[in-house]
Short mmCIF file of N, CA and C in Angstrom, two decimals:
data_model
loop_
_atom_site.label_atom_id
_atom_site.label_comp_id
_atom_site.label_asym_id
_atom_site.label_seq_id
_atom_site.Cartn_x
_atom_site.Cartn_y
_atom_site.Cartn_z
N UNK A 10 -66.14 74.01 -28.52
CA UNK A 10 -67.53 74.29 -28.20
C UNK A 10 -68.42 73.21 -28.78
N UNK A 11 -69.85 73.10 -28.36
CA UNK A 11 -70.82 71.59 -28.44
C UNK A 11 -71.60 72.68 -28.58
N UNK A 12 -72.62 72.26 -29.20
CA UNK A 12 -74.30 72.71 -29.50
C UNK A 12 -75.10 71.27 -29.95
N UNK A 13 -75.97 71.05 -28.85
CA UNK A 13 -76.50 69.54 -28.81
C UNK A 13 -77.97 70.35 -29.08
N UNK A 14 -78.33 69.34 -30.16
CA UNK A 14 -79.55 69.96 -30.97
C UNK A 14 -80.34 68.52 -31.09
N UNK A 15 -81.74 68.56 -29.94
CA UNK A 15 -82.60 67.27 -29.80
C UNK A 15 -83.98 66.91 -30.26
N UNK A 16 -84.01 66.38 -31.69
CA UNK A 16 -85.11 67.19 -32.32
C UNK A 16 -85.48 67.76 -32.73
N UNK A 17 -84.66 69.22 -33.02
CA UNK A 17 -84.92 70.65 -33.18
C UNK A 17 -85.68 70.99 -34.02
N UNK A 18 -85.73 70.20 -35.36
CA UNK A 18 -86.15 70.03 -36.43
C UNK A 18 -87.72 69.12 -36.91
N UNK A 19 -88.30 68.92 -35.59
CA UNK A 19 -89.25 67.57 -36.00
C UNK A 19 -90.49 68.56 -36.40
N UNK A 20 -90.48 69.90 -36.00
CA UNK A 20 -91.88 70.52 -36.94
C UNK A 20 -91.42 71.44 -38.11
N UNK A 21 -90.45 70.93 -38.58
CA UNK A 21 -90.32 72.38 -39.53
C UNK A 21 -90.31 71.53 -41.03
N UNK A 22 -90.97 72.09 -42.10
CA UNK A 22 -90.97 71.36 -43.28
C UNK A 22 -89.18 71.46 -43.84
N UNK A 23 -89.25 70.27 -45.01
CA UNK A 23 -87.39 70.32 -45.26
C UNK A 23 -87.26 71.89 -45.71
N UNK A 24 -87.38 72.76 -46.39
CA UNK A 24 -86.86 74.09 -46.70
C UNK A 24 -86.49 74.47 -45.55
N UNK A 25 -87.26 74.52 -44.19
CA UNK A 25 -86.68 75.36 -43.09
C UNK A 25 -85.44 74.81 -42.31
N UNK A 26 -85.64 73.22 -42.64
CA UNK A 26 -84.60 72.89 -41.77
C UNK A 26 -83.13 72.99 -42.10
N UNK A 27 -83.10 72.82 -43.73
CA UNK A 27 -82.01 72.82 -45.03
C UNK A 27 -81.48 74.70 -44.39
N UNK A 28 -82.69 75.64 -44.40
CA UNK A 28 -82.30 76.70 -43.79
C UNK A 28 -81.75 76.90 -42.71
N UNK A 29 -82.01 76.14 -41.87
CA UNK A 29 -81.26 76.27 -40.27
C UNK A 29 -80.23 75.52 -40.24
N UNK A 30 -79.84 74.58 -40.98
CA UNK A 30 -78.76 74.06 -41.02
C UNK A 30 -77.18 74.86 -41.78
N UNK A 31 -78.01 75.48 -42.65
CA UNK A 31 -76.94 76.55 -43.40
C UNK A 31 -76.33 77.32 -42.50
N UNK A 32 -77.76 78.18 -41.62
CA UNK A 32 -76.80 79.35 -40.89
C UNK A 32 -76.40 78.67 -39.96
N UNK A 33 -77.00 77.18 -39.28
CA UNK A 33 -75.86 76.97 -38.50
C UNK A 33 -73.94 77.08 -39.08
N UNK A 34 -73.74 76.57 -40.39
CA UNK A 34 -72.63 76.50 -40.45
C UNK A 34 -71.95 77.60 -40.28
N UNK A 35 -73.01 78.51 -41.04
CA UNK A 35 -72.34 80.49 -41.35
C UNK A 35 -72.04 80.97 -39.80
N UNK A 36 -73.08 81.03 -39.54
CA UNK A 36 -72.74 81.81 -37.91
C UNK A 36 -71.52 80.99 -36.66
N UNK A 37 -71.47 79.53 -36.95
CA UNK A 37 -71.11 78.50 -35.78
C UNK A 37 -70.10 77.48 -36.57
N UNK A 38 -69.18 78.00 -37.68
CA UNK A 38 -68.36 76.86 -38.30
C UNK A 38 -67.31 76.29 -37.40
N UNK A 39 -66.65 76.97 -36.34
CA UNK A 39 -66.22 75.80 -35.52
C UNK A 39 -66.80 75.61 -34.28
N UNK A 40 -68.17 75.44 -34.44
CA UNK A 40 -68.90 74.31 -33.48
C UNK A 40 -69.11 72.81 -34.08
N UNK A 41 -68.75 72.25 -32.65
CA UNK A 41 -69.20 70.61 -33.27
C UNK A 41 -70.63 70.70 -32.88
N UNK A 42 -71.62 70.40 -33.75
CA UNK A 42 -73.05 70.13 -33.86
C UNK A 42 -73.23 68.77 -33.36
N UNK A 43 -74.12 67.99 -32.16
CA UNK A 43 -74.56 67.14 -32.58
C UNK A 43 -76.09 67.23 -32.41
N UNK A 44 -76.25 66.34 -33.18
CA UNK A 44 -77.74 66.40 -34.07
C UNK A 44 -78.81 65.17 -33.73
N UNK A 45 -79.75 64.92 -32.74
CA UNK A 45 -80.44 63.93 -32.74
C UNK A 45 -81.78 63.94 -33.43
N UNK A 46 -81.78 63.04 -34.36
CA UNK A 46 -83.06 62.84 -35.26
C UNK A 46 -83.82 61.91 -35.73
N UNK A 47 -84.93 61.60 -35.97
CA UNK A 47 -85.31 60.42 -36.45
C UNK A 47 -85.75 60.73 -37.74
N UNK A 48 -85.56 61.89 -38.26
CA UNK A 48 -85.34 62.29 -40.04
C UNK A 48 -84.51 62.10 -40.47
N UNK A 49 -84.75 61.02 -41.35
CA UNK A 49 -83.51 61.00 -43.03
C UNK A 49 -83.23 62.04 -43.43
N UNK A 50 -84.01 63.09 -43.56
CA UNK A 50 -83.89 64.45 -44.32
C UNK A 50 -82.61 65.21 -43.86
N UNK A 51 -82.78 64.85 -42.39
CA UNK A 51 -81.37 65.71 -41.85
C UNK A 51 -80.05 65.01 -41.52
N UNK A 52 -80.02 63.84 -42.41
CA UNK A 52 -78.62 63.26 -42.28
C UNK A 52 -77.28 63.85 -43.49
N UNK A 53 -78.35 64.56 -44.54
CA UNK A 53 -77.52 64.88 -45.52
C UNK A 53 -76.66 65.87 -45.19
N UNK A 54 -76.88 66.97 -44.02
CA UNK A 54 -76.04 67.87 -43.29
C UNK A 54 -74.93 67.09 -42.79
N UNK A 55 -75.11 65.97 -42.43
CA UNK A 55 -74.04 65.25 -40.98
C UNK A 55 -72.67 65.11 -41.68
N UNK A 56 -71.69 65.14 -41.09
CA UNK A 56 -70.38 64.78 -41.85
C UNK A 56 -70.27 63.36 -41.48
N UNK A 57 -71.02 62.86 -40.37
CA UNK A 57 -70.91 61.48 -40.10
C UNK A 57 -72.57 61.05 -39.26
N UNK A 58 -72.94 59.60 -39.33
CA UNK A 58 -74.24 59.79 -38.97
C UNK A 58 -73.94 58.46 -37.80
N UNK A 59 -74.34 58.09 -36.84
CA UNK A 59 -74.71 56.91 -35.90
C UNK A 59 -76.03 56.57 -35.87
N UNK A 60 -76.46 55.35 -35.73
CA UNK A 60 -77.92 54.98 -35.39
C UNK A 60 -77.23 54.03 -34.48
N UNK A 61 -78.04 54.61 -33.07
CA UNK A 61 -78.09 54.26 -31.81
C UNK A 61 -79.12 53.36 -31.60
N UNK A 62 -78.77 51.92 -31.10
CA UNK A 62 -80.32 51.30 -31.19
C UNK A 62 -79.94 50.36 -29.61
N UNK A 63 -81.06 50.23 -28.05
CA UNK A 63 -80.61 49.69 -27.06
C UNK A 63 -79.98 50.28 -26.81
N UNK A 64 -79.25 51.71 -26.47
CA UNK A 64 -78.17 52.08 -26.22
C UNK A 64 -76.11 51.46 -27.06
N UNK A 65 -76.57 50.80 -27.80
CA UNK A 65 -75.23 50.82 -29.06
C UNK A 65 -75.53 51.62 -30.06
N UNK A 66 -74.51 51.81 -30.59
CA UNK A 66 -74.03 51.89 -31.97
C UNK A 66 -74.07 50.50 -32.93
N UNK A 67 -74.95 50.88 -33.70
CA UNK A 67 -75.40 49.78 -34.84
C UNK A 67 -75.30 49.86 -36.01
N UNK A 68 -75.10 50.93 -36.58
CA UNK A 68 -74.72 51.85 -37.98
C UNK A 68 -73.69 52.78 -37.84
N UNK A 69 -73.30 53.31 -38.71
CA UNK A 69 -72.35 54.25 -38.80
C UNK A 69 -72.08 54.77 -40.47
N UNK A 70 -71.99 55.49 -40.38
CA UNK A 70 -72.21 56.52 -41.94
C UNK A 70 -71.09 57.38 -42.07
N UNK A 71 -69.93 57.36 -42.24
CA UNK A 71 -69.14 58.33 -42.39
C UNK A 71 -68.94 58.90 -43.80
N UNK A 72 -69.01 60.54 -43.45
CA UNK A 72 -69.06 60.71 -44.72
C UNK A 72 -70.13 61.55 -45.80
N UNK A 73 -70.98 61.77 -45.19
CA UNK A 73 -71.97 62.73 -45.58
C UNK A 73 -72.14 64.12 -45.93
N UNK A 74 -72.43 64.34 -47.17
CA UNK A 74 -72.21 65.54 -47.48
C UNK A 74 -73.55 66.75 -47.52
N UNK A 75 -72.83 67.91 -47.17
CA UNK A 75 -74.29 68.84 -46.83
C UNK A 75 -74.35 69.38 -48.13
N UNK A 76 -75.67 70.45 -48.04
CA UNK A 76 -76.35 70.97 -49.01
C UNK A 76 -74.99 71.56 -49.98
#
């Protein structure tokens, strides 16, 4: 299963999002999440991060640990 999440997060201050990211894991632990963001705040969830730039891959972060 996929749950593509675009932005989801761009109005919520960090407590809510740190919150929605939790129960994502609780309720959805074997969903693969992906996560598009232009917050730092929400890379600390990612188990791995890409920055897409022109349509490549230009970064890559593997490795990130959540709350």
């Amino acid at each position: 299963d996929l749950l593509l999440l675009d932005e989801a997060t761009s109005a919520m201050d960090e407590l809510t999002e740190a919150a929605l990211f939790q129960a994502l894991q609780v309720a959805l632990p074997e969903v693969t999440v992906i996560f598009i963001t232009h917050r730092p705040t929400a890379w600390r969830f990612a188990q791995a991060v890409w920055h897409l730039e022109d349509g490549r891959v230009t970064m890559e972060q593997p490795g990130c640990t959540g709350p």
